[in-house]
CSV table of C-alpha atoms and ligand atoms in Angstrom, one decimal:
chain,number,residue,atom,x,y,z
A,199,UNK,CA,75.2,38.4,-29.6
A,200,UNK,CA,74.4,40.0,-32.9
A,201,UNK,CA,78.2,39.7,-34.8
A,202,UNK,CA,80.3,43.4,-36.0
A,203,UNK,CA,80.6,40.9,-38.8
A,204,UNK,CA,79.0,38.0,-40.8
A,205,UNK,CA,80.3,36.6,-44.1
A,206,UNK,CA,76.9,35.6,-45.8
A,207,UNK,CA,77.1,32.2,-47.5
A,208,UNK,CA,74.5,31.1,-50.0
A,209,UNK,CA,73.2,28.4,-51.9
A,210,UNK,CA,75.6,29.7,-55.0
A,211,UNK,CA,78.3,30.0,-52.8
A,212,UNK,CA,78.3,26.4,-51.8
A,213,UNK,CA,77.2,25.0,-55.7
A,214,UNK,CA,80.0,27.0,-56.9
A,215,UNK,CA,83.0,25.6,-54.6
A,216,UNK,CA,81.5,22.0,-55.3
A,217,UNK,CA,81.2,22.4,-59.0
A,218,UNK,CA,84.8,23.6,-58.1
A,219,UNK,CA,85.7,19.9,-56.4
A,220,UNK,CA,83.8,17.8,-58.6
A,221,UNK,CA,86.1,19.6,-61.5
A,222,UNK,CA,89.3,18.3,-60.0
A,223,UNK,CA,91.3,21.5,-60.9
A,224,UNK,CA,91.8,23.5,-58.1
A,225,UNK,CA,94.4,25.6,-58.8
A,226,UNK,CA,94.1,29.0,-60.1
A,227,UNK,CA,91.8,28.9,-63.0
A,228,UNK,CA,88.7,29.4,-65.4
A,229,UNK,CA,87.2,30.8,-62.0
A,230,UNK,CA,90.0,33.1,-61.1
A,231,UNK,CA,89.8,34.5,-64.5
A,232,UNK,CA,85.5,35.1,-64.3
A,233,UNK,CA,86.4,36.5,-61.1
A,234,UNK,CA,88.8,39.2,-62.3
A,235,UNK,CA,86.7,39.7,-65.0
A,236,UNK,CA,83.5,40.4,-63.4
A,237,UNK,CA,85.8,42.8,-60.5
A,238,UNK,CA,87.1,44.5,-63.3
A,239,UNK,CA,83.6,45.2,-64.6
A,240,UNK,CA,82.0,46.3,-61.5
A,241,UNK,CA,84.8,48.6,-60.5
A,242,UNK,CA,84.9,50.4,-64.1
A,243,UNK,CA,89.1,49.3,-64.8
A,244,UNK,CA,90.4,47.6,-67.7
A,245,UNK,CA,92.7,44.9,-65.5
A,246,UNK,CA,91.8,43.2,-62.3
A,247,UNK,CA,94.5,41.0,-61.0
A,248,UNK,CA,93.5,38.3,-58.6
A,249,UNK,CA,96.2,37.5,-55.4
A,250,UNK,CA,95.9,35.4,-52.4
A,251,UNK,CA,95.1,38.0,-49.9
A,252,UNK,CA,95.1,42.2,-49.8
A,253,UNK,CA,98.4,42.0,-48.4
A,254,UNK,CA,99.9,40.2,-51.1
A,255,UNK,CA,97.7,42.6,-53.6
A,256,UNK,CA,99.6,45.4,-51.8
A,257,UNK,CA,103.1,44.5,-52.1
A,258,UNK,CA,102.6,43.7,-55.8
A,259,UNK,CA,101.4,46.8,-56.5
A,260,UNK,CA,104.1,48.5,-54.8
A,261,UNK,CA,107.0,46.3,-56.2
A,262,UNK,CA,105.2,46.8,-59.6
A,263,UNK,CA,104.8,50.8,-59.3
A,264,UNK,CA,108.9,50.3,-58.8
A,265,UNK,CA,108.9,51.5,-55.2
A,266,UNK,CA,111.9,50.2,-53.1
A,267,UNK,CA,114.7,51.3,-51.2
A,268,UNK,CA,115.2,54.9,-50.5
A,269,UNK,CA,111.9,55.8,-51.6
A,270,UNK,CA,109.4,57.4,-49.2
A,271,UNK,CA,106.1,57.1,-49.4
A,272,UNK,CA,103.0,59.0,-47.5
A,273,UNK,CA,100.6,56.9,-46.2
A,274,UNK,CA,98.5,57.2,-42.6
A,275,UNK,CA,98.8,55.2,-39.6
A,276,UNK,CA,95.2,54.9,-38.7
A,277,UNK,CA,94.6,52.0,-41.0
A,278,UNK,CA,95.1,47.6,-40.3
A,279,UNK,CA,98.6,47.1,-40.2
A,280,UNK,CA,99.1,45.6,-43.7
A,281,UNK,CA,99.0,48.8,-45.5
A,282,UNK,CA,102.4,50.0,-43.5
A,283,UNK,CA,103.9,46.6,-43.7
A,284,UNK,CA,103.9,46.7,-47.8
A,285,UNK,CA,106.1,49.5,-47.6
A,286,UNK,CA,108.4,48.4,-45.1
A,287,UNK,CA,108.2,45.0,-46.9
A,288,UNK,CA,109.9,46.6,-50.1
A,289,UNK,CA,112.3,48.5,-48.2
A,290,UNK,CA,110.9,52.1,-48.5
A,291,UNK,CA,110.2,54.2,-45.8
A,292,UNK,CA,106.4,54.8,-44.3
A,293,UNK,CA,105.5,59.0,-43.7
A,294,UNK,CA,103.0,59.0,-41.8
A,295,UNK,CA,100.1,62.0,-42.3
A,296,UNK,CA,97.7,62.7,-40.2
A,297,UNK,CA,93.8,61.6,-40.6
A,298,UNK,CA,90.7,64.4,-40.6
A,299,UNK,CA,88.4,63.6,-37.8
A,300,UNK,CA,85.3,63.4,-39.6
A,301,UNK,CA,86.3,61.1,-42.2
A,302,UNK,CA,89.2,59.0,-40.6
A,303,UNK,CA,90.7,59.3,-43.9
A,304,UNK,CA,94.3,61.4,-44.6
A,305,UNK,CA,93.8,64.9,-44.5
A,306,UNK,CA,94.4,66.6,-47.8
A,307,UNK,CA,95.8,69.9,-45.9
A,308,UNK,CA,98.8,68.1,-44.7
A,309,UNK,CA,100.5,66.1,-47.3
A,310,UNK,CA,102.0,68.7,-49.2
A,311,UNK,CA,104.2,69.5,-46.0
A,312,UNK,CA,105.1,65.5,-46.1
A,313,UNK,CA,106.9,65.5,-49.8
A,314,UNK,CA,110.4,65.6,-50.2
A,315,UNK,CA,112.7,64.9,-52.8
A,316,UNK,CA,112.3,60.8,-52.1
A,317,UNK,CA,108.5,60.6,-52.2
A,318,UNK,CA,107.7,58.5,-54.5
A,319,UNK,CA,103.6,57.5,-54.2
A,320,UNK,CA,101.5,58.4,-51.9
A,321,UNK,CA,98.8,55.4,-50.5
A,322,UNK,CA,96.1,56.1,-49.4
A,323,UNK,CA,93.5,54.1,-47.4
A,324,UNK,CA,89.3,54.6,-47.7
A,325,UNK,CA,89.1,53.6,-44.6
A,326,UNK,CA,85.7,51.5,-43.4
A,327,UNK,CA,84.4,52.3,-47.0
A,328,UNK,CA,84.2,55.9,-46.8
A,329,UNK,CA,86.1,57.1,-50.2
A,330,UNK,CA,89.4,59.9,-49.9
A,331,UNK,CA,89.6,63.3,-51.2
A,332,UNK,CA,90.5,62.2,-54.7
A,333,UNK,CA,90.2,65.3,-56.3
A,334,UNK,CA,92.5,67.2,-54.3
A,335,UNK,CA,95.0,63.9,-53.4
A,336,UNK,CA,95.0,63.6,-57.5
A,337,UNK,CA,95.8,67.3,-58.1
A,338,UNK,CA,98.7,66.8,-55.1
A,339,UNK,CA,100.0,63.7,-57.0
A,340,UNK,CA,100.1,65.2,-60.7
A,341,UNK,CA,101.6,68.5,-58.9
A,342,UNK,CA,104.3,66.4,-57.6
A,343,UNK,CA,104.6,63.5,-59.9
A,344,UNK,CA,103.4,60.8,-57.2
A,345,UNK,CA,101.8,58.0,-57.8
A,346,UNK,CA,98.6,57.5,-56.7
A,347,UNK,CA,98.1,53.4,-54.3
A,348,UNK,CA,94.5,53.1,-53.0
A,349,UNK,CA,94.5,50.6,-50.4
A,350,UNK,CA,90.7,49.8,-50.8
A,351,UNK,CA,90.3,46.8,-49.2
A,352,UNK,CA,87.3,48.0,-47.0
A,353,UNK,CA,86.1,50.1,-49.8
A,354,UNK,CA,84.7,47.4,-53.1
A,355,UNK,CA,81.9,49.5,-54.6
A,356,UNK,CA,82.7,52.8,-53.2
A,357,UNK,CA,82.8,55.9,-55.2
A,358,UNK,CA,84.4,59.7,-55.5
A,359,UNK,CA,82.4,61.8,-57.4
A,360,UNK,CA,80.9,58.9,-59.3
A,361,UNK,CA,83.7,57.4,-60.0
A,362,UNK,CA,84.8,53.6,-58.5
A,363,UNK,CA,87.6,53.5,-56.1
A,364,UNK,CA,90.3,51.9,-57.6
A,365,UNK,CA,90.1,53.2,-60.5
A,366,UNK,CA,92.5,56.9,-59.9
A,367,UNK,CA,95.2,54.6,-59.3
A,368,UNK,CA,96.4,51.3,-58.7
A,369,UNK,CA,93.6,50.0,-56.4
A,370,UNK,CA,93.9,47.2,-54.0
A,371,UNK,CA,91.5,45.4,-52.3
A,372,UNK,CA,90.6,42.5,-49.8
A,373,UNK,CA,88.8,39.7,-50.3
A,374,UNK,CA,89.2,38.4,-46.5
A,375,UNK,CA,86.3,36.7,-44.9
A,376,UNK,CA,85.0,39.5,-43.3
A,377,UNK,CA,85.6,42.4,-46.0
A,378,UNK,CA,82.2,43.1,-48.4
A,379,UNK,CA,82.9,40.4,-50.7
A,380,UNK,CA,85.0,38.0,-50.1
A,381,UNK,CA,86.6,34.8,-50.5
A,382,UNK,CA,87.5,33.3,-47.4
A,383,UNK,CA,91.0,34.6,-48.1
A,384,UNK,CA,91.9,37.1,-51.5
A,385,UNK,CA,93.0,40.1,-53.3
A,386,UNK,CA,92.6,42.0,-56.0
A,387,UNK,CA,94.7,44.4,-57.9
A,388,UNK,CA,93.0,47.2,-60.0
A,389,UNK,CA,94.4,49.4,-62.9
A,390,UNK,CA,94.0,50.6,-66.4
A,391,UNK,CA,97.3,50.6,-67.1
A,392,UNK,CA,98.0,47.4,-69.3
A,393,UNK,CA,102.3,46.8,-68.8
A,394,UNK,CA,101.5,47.2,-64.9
A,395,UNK,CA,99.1,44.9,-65.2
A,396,UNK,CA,101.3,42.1,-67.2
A,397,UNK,CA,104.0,43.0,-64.7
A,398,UNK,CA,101.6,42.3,-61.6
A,399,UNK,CA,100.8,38.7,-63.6
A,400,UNK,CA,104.1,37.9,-64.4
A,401,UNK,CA,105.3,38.9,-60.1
A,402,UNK,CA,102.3,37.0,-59.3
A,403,UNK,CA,103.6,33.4,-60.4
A,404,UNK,CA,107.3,33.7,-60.1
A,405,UNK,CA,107.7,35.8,-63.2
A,406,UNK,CA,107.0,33.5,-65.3
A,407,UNK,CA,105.0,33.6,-69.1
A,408,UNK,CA,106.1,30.4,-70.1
A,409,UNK,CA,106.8,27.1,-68.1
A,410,UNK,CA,109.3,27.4,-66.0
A,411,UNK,CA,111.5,30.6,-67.6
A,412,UNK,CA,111.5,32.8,-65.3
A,413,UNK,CA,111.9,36.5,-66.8
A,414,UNK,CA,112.2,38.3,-63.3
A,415,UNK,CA,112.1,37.6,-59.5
A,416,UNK,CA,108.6,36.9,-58.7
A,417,UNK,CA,106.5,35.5,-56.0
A,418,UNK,CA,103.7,32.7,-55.7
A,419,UNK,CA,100.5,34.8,-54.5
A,420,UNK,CA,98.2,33.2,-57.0
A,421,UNK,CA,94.3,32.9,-55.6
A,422,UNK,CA,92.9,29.7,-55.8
A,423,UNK,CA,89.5,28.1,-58.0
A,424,UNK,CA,88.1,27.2,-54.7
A,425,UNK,CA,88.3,30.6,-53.7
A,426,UNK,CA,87.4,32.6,-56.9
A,427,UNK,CA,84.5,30.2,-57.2
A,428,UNK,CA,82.9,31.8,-53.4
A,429,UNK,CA,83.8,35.3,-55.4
A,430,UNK,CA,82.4,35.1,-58.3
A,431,UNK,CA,78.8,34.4,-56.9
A,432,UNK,CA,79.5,36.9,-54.4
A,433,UNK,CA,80.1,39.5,-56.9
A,434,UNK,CA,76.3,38.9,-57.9
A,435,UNK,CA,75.3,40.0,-54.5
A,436,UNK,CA,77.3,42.9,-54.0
A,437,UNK,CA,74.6,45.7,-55.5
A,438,UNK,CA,72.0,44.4,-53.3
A,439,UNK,CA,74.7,44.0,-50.3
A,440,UNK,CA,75.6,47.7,-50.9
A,441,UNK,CA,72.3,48.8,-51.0
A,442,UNK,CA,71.6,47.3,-47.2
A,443,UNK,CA,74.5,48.4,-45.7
A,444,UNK,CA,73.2,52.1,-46.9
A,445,UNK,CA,69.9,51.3,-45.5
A,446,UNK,CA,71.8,49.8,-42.1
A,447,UNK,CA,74.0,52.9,-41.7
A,448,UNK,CA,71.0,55.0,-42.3
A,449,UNK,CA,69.0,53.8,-39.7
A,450,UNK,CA,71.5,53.7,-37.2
A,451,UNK,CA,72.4,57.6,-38.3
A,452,UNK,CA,68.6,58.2,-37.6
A,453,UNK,CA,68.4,56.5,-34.1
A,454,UNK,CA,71.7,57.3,-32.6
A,455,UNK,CA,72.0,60.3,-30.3
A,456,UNK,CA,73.9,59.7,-27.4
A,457,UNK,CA,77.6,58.9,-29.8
A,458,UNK,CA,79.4,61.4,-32.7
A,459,UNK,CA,77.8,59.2,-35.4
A,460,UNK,CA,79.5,59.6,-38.9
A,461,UNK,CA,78.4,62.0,-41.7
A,462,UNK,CA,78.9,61.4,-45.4
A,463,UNK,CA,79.6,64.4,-47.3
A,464,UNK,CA,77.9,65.1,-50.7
A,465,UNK,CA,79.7,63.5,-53.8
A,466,UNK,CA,81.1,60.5,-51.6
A,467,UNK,CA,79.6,57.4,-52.4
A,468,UNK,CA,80.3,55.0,-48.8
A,469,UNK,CA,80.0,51.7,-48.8
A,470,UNK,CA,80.0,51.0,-45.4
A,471,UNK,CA,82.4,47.9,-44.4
A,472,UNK,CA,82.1,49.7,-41.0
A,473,UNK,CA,79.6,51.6,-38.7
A,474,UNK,CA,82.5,53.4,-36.9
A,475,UNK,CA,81.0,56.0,-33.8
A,476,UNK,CA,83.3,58.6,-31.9
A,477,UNK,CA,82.9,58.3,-28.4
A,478,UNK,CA,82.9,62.3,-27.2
A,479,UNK,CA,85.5,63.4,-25.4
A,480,UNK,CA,86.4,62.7,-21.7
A,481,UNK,CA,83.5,59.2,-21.9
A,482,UNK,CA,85.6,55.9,-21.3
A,483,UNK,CA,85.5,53.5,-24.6
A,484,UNK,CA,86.2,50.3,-22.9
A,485,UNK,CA,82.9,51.1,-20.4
A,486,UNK,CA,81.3,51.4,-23.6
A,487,UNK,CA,82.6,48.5,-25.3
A,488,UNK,CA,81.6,46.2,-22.4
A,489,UNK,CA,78.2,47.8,-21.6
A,490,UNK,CA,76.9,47.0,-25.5
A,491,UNK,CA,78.5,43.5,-25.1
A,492,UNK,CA,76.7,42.9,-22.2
A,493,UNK,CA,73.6,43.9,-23.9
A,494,UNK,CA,74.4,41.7,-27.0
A,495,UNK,CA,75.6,44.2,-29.4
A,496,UNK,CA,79.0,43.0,-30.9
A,497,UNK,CA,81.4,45.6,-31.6
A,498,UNK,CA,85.1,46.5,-33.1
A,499,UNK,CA,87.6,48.6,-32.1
A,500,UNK,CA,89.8,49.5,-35.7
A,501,UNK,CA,92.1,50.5,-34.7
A,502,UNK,CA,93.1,50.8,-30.9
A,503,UNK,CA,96.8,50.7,-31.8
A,504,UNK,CA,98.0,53.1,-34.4
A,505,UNK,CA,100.8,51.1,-36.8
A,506,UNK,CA,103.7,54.6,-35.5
A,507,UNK,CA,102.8,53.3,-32.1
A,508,UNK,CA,103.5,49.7,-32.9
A,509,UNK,CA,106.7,48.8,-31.2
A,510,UNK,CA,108.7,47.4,-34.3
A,511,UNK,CA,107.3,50.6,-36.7
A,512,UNK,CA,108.5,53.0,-33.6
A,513,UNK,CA,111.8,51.0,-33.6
A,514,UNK,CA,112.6,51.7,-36.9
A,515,UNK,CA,111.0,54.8,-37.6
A,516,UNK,CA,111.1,56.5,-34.0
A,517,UNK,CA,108.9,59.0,-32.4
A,518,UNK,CA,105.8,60.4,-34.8
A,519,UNK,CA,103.1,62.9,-33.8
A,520,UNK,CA,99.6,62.0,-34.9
A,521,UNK,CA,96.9,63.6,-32.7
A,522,UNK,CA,94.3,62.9,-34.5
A,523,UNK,CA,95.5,59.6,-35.2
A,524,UNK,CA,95.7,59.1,-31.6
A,525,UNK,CA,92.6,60.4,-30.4
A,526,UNK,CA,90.9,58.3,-32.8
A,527,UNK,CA,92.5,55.2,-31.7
A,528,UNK,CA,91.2,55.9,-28.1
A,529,UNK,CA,87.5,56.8,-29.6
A,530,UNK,CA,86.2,54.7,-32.0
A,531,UNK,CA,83.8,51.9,-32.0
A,532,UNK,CA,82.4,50.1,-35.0
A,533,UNK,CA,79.4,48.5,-34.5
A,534,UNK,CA,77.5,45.9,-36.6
A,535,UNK,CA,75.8,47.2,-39.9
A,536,UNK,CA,76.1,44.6,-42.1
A,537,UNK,CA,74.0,43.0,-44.8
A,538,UNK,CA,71.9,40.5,-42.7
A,539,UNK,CA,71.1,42.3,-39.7
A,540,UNK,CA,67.2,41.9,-39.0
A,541,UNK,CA,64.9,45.8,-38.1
A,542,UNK,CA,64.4,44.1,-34.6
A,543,UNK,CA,68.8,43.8,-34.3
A,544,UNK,CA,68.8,47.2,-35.7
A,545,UNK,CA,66.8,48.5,-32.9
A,546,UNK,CA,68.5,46.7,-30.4
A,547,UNK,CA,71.9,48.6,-31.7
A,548,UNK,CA,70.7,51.8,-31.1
A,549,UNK,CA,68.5,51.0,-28.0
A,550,UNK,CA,71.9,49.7,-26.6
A,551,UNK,CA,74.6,53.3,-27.4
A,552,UNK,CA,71.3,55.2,-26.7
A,553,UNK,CA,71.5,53.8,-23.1
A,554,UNK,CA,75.3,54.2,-22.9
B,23,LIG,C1,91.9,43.8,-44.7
B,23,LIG,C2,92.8,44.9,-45.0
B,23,LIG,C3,94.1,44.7,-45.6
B,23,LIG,C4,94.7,43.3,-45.8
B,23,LIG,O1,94.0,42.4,-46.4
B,23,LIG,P1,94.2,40.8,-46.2
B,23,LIG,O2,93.3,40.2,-47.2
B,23,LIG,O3,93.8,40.5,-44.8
B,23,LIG,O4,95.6,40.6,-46.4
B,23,LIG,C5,94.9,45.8,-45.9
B,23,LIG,N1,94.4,47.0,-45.6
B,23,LIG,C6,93.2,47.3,-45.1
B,23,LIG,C7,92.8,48.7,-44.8
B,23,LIG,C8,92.4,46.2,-44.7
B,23,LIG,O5,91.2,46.5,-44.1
């Protein structure tokens, strides 16, 4: 079966976590702090704050941009679960907008109509890598006075008009296993803004500067040196894993006819995390799913349910409206295009949707 996803671990990788053992300090670190350093660098920010996963990146950045109860903030519902949960973690209230079908990313046309009185940010997901509208979301949020929360945790690398993700507002990111660097388990907080960063720091290990005094109520989601020390030798290979997720995506784009395959518009900068096809409309996705498993093609389905349709988010929210949210769910299928895949797997992929 050739794997949707495979972490690639290297020599580096593996000297790094022992130097790491051998060092007897495990806790966060000398390598948490080359890791920040060296995300900071590559995404173009002045502050990159390391956490134990993308969640816990998330709801830092969210307590720290002073979002709480009674706020509202826009968001989409075609995205991993996490990204809603932040919100509902901090007591604020989830508006859901509606994605564009080409791009599976919120559709600028529709958040204006969202805002209201309480909206307070609005977070945004690049979803599988492909960068938002950040021109126009940034002209909505400076209209308005929202803050800008990029939930980029499929997205490391990817860039708007040049610019890194991550860098318009307070970016977050994932460092999970299978994200396109990664950890085993991480986070990472992105800003230029130097009191948000010091207040993510501070929330990060129980508010606290000095030994045990405590100067607000924070939270332990500190990364660990075994972790940072996979990262930080990651980080080396991200240009080159960039690069062949490109090259992936662009052979698949040249070989797939019988799908909707995806198109990048000019100025967007993808990285890729996912290969995501549209199966057209009335063709059965789970017949599709099975028939490229059967012929060894692993796939993903992100996601089948849409976080308004989850039964605790409905519960509390109640009925939303998301066609193209919805269709979407019923009609994607991500398949592999990551950075180890061989021109003979390649071939295979789209020898396999060519016969669906
Ligand atoms: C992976 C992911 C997260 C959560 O990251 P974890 O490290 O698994 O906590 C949040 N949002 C999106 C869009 C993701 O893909």
């Amino acid at each position: 079966m050739i794997p949707v996803s495979k972490p690639y671990l290297g020599e580096a990788e593996k000297q790094a976590v022992l130097e790491v053992l051998e060092s007897g300090m495990l806790v966060q670190g000398p390598r948490v702090a080359k890791l920040e350093e060296k995300f900071a660098a590559a995404s173009g920010v002045k502050h990159a704050i390391a956490t134990s996963s993308g969640t816990t990146a998330l709801h830092l950045a969210l307590v720290a941009n002073g979002i709480g109860p009674g706020d509202e903030v826009i968001t989409v519902a075609f995205t991993f679960i996490a990204t809603v949960n932040c919100i509902l973690f901090v007591g604020a209230k989830p508006v859901f907008v509606d994605v564009d079908a080409e791009t599976f990313n919120i559709n600028p046309d529709l958040i204006e109509a969202a805002i209201t009185p309480r909206t307070k940010a609005i977070l945004l997901v690049h979803l599988y890598g492909y960068p938002c509208d950040m021109g126009r979301i940034q002209a909505i949020a400076d209209k308005h006075g929202l803050k800008v929360i990029e939930d980029a945790c499929q997205a490391v690398g990817a860039t708007y008009q040049g610019r890194t993700v991550g860098s318009f507002g307070t970016g977050m990111f994932s460092l999970y296993a299978t994200k396109n660097v990664m950890t085993g388990e991480g986070g990472m907080i992105t800003t230029n803004d130097d009191a948000l960063a010091e207040h993510c720091r501070l929330l990060r290990q129980h508010g606290m500067k000095r030994r045990y005094y405590h100067e607000m109520l924070g939270y332990n989601y500190r990364l660990s040196d075994l972790h940072a020390a996979i990262g930080v030798a990651q980080m080396d290979r991200l240009p080159d894993f960039t690069a062949k997720r490109r090259a992936n995506a662009a052979v698949l784009n040249g070989g797939i006819t019988s799908v909707i395959t995806p198109k990048v518009k000019d100025g967007y900068g993808h990285v890729w995390h996912q290969y995501t096809v549209r199966m057209p409309a009335g063709r059965d996705r789970d017949a599709a799913v099975k028939q490229l498993t059967d012929a060894g093609v692993g796939t993903g389905v992100f996601y089948p349910v849409p976080a308004h349709q989850q039964g605790y988010v409905r519960e509390q929210l109640g009925e939303v409206s998301l066609p193209v949210t919805e269709r979407l769910s019923k009609e994607v299928i991500s398949l592999p295009v990551h950075p180890q895949l061989t021109p003979a797997e390649l071939e295979t992929i789209v020898a396999a949707v060519n016969r669906l």
